[in-house]
Amino acid sequence: MYKRLRNITGLPLTTGADLVEVISDMGAFVQVSRMIKRNAVKLSKICTDL
């Protein structure tokens, strides 16, 4: 899956050395998800106003 994401984003993505440790800390993904959702809501409000 990371190879597909790497191809789409162009970022140098790799797998973590300790997958248990990597999976246990999902805070960064939650933060990114919140930011995307917030921007989607703002964009929706702007489109509604147009």
N, CA, C and O atoms as a MOPAC input file, in Angstrom:
PM7 MOZYME 1SCF
protein

 N      0.81600 1    -1.17800 1     0.00000 1
 C      0.00000 1     0.00000 1     0.00000 1
 C      0.87300 1     1.26000 1     0.00000 1
 O      0.54200 1     2.24100 1    -0.66500 1
 N      1.97300 1     1.23700 1     0.73400 1
 C      2.81500 1     2.43300 1     0.78700 1
 C      3.41200 1     2.74200 1    -0.57700 1
 O      3.67900 1     3.90400 1    -0.88400 1
 N      3.62200 1     1.73000 1    -1.39300 1
 C      4.17100 1     1.97400 1    -2.72900 1
 C      3.18300 1     2.75800 1    -3.58700 1
 O      3.57000 1     3.63800 1    -4.35600 1
 N      1.89800 1     2.42400 1    -3.44500 1
 C      0.87100 1     3.14400 1    -4.19700 1
 C      0.80200 1     4.60500 1    -3.72500 1
 O      0.72700 1     5.52200 1    -4.54200 1
 N      0.82900 1     4.80800 1    -2.41100 1
 C      0.82200 1     6.16900 1    -1.87900 1
 C      2.06000 1     6.93500 1    -2.31100 1
 O      1.99100 1     8.12700 1    -2.61000 1
 N      3.18100 1     6.25000 1    -2.34300 1
 C      4.43200 1     6.88600 1    -2.77000 1
 C      4.31400 1     7.33800 1    -4.22800 1
 O      4.75900 1     8.43100 1    -4.58000 1
 N      3.71500 1     6.49700 1    -5.07100 1
 C      3.54300 1     6.86300 1    -6.47700 1
 C      2.58000 1     8.03500 1    -6.64300 1
 O      2.81200 1     8.91400 1    -7.47300 1
 N      1.50700 1     8.05300 1    -5.86300 1
 C      0.50800 1     9.11100 1    -5.97100 1
 C      1.05200 1    10.44000 1    -5.46300 1
 O      0.88100 1    11.47300 1    -6.11000 1
 N      1.70700 1    10.41500 1    -4.30200 1
 C      2.14000 1    11.66200 1    -3.66300 1
 C      3.52000 1    12.13100 1    -4.11100 1
 O      3.81900 1    13.32500 1    -4.06300 1
 N      4.35300 1    11.20500 1    -4.54300 1
 C      5.72000 1    11.56700 1    -4.89800 1
 C      6.62500 1    11.72000 1    -3.68500 1
 O      7.76400 1    12.17100 1    -3.80700 1
 N      6.11800 1    11.34200 1    -2.50900 1
 C      6.90000 1    11.43500 1    -1.27900 1
 C      7.70700 1    10.15600 1    -1.07400 1
 O      7.27500 1     9.08800 1    -1.50700 1
 N      8.86100 1    10.23600 1    -0.42900 1
 C      9.69300 1     9.04800 1    -0.20200 1
 C      9.17600 1     8.21400 1     0.98300 1
 O      9.82100 1     8.16900 1     2.03100 1
 N      8.03000 1     7.56100 1     0.82600 1
 C      7.42700 1     6.78600 1     1.90700 1
 C      8.07000 1     5.41100 1     2.02900 1
 O      8.41700 1     4.78500 1     1.02700 1
 N      8.22500 1     4.94900 1     3.26300 1
 C      8.73800 1     3.61000 1     3.53600 1
 C      7.95500 1     3.02500 1     4.70400 1
 O      7.20100 1     3.73700 1     5.36600 1
 N      8.12900 1     1.73800 1     4.95800 1
 C      7.48800 1     1.11800 1     6.11600 1
 C      8.35800 1     1.34500 1     7.34600 1
 O      9.56700 1     1.54600 1     7.23600 1
 N      7.73300 1     1.31100 1     8.51200 1
 C      8.46600 1     1.48700 1     9.75300 1
 C      9.20400 1     0.22600 1    10.14500 1
 O      8.79500 1    -0.87300 1     9.77200 1
 N     10.27600 1     0.36600 1    10.88500 1
 C     11.06100 1    -0.78700 1    11.31900 1
 C     10.28800 1    -1.62200 1    12.33700 1
 O     10.31900 1    -2.85100 1    12.28200 1
 N      9.59900 1    -0.96300 1    13.26000 1
 C      8.81000 1    -1.64400 1    14.29100 1
 C      7.34600 1    -1.30600 1    14.05700 1
 O      6.87000 1    -0.26000 1    14.50000 1
 N      6.62600 1    -2.18900 1    13.36100 1
 C      5.24900 1    -1.89700 1    12.97200 1
 C      4.31700 1    -1.74200 1    14.16600 1
 O      3.35900 1    -0.97200 1    14.08900 1
 N      4.56200 1    -2.44200 1    15.25900 1
 C      3.72100 1    -2.32000 1    16.44900 1
 C      3.81900 1    -0.89900 1    17.00300 1
 O      2.80400 1    -0.29900 1    17.35600 1
 N      5.01400 1    -0.37100 1    17.07900 1
 C      5.21700 1     0.98500 1    17.58000 1
 C      4.59800 1     2.00800 1    16.63100 1
 O      3.98300 1     2.97900 1    17.07300 1
 N      4.75700 1     1.79200 1    15.35500 1
 C      4.22300 1     2.72100 1    14.36800 1
 C      2.69800 1     2.77000 1    14.43400 1
 O      2.10700 1     3.84900 1    14.37800 1
 N      2.06400 1     1.61300 1    14.55200 1
 C      0.60600 1     1.53800 1    14.57400 1
 C      0.04000 1     2.11700 1    15.87300 1
 O     -1.05300 1     2.68300 1    15.87000 1
 N      0.76200 1     1.98200 1    16.96500 1
 C      0.24000 1     2.42100 1    18.26100 1
 C      0.11100 1     3.93700 1    18.36400 1
 O     -0.69900 1     4.41600 1    19.15700 1
 N      0.87000 1     4.70500 1    17.60200 1
 C      0.80100 1     6.16400 1    17.66900 1
 C      0.20000 1     6.70700 1    16.38000 1
 O      0.90400 1     6.92100 1    15.39300 1
 N     -1.11000 1     6.92700 1    16.40200 1
 C     -1.82200 1     7.39800 1    15.21400 1
 C     -2.19200 1     8.87800 1    15.32500 1
 O     -3.00700 1     9.36600 1    14.54200 1
 N     -1.61000 1     9.59500 1    16.28200 1
 C     -1.94000 1    10.99100 1    16.52300 1
 C     -1.74900 1    11.87600 1    15.30500 1
 O     -2.57000 1    12.75600 1    15.04800 1
 N     -0.68900 1    11.66100 1    14.55500 1
 C     -0.42700 1    12.49000 1    13.37600 1
 C     -1.51200 1    12.30100 1    12.32900 1
 O     -1.93600 1    13.26200 1    11.68800 1
 N     -1.96400 1    11.06100 1    12.15400 1
 C     -3.01900 1    10.80500 1    11.17200 1
 C     -4.34100 1    11.42000 1    11.59400 1
 O     -5.09700 1    11.91300 1    10.75700 1
 N     -4.62200 1    11.39200 1    12.88800 1
 C     -5.84000 1    12.00900 1    13.40400 1
 C     -5.79900 1    13.51200 1    13.16700 1
 O     -6.80200 1    14.10300 1    12.76900 1
 N     -4.66800 1    14.12400 1    13.40300 1
 C     -4.52500 1    15.56100 1    13.20400 1
 C     -4.71200 1    15.92600 1    11.72700 1
 O     -5.40900 1    16.89300 1    11.41700 1
 N     -4.10900 1    15.17800 1    10.82900 1
 C     -4.25800 1    15.44500 1     9.39500 1
 C     -5.71200 1    15.25900 1     8.97500 1
 O     -6.24300 1    16.04600 1     8.19000 1
 N     -6.35000 1    14.22300 1     9.49500 1
 C     -7.75100 1    13.97600 1     9.17900 1
 C     -8.62400 1    15.14500 1     9.62400 1
 O     -9.52200 1    15.56400 1     8.89400 1
 N     -8.36200 1    15.67100 1    10.82000 1
 C     -9.11900 1    16.82300 1    11.31900 1
 C     -8.93000 1    18.04400 1    10.42100 1
 O     -9.88400 1    18.76700 1    10.13400 1
 N     -7.69500 1    18.26400 1     9.98200 1
 C     -7.41800 1    19.42100 1     9.13100 1
 C     -8.12900 1    19.29400 1     7.78200 1
 O     -8.67700 1    20.27000 1     7.27100 1
 N     -8.11800 1    18.10500 1     7.21800 1
 C     -8.79300 1    17.88900 1     5.93600 1
 C    -10.29600 1    18.09100 1     6.08300 1
 O    -10.93000 1    18.72800 1     5.24200 1
 N    -10.85900 1    17.54900 1     7.15200 1
 C    -12.30300 1    17.70000 1     7.38500 1
 C    -12.65900 1    19.17100 1     7.57600 1
 O    -13.65500 1    19.64100 1     7.02700 1
 N    -11.86700 1    19.89400 1     8.34000 1
 C    -12.12300 1    21.31200 1     8.58800 1
 C    -12.08200 1    22.10100 1     7.28500 1
 O    -12.94300 1    22.94700 1     7.04200 1
 N    -11.08100 1    21.82600 1     6.44500 1
 C    -10.97900 1    22.52700 1     5.16900 1
 C    -12.13500 1    22.17300 1     4.24400 1
 O    -12.61600 1    23.02900 1     3.50000 1
 N    -12.58600 1    20.92800 1     4.28000 1
 C    -13.72200 1    20.51700 1     3.45400 1
 C    -14.98700 1    21.25700 1     3.88000 1
 O    -15.77100 1    21.68000 1     3.03100 1
 N    -15.19000 1    21.41300 1     5.16800 1
 C    -16.36400 1    22.13900 1     5.66700 1
 C    -16.28700 1    23.60300 1     5.25700 1
 O    -17.28600 1    24.17600 1     4.82300 1
 N    -15.11800 1    24.21000 1     5.39000 1
 C    -14.95200 1    25.60900 1     4.98600 1
 C    -15.20500 1    25.78500 1     3.49700 1
 O    -15.87300 1    26.73200 1     3.08200 1
 N    -14.67100 1    24.87400 1     2.69700 1
 C    -14.86300 1    24.94100 1     1.24700 1
 C    -16.33600 1    24.77900 1     0.88600 1
 O    -16.83900 1    25.45100 1    -0.01400 1
 N    -17.01900 1    23.88900 1     1.58800 1
 C    -18.44700 1    23.69200 1     1.37000 1
 C    -19.23100 1    24.95900 1     1.68700 1
 O    -20.15000 1    25.32000 1     0.95200 1
 N    -18.87800 1    25.63500 1     2.77100 1
 C    -19.55500 1    26.88800 1     3.14300 1
 C    -19.30700 1    27.97400 1     2.09900 1
 O    -20.21400 1    28.73800 1     1.76800 1
 N    -18.09100 1    28.04200 1     1.58500 1
 C    -17.76800 1    29.02900 1     0.54800 1
 C    -18.58600 1    28.74500 1    -0.71200 1
 O    -19.14000 1    29.66100 1    -1.32000 1
 N    -18.65500 1    27.48300 1    -1.09600 1
 C    -19.42300 1    27.11300 1    -2.29800 1
 C    -20.90800 1    27.41500 1    -2.12100 1
 O    -21.57400 1    27.83500 1    -3.06700 1
 N    -21.42100 1    27.20600 1    -0.92700 1
 C    -22.82900 1    27.49300 1    -0.65200 1
 C    -23.10200 1    28.99200 1    -0.77900 1
 O    -24.15500 1    29.39000 1    -1.27800 1
 N    -22.16400 1    29.81900 1    -0.33200 1
 C    -22.33100 1    31.26300 1    -0.40200 1
 C    -22.27100 1    31.78800 1    -1.82700 1
 O    -22.80900 1    32.85900 1    -2.11100 1
 N    -21.63000 1    31.05900 1    -2.72200 1
 C    -21.54600 1    31.50100 1    -4.11800 1
 C    -22.86100 1    31.24700 1    -4.76600 1
 O    -23.03200 1    31.53900 1    -5.95000 1

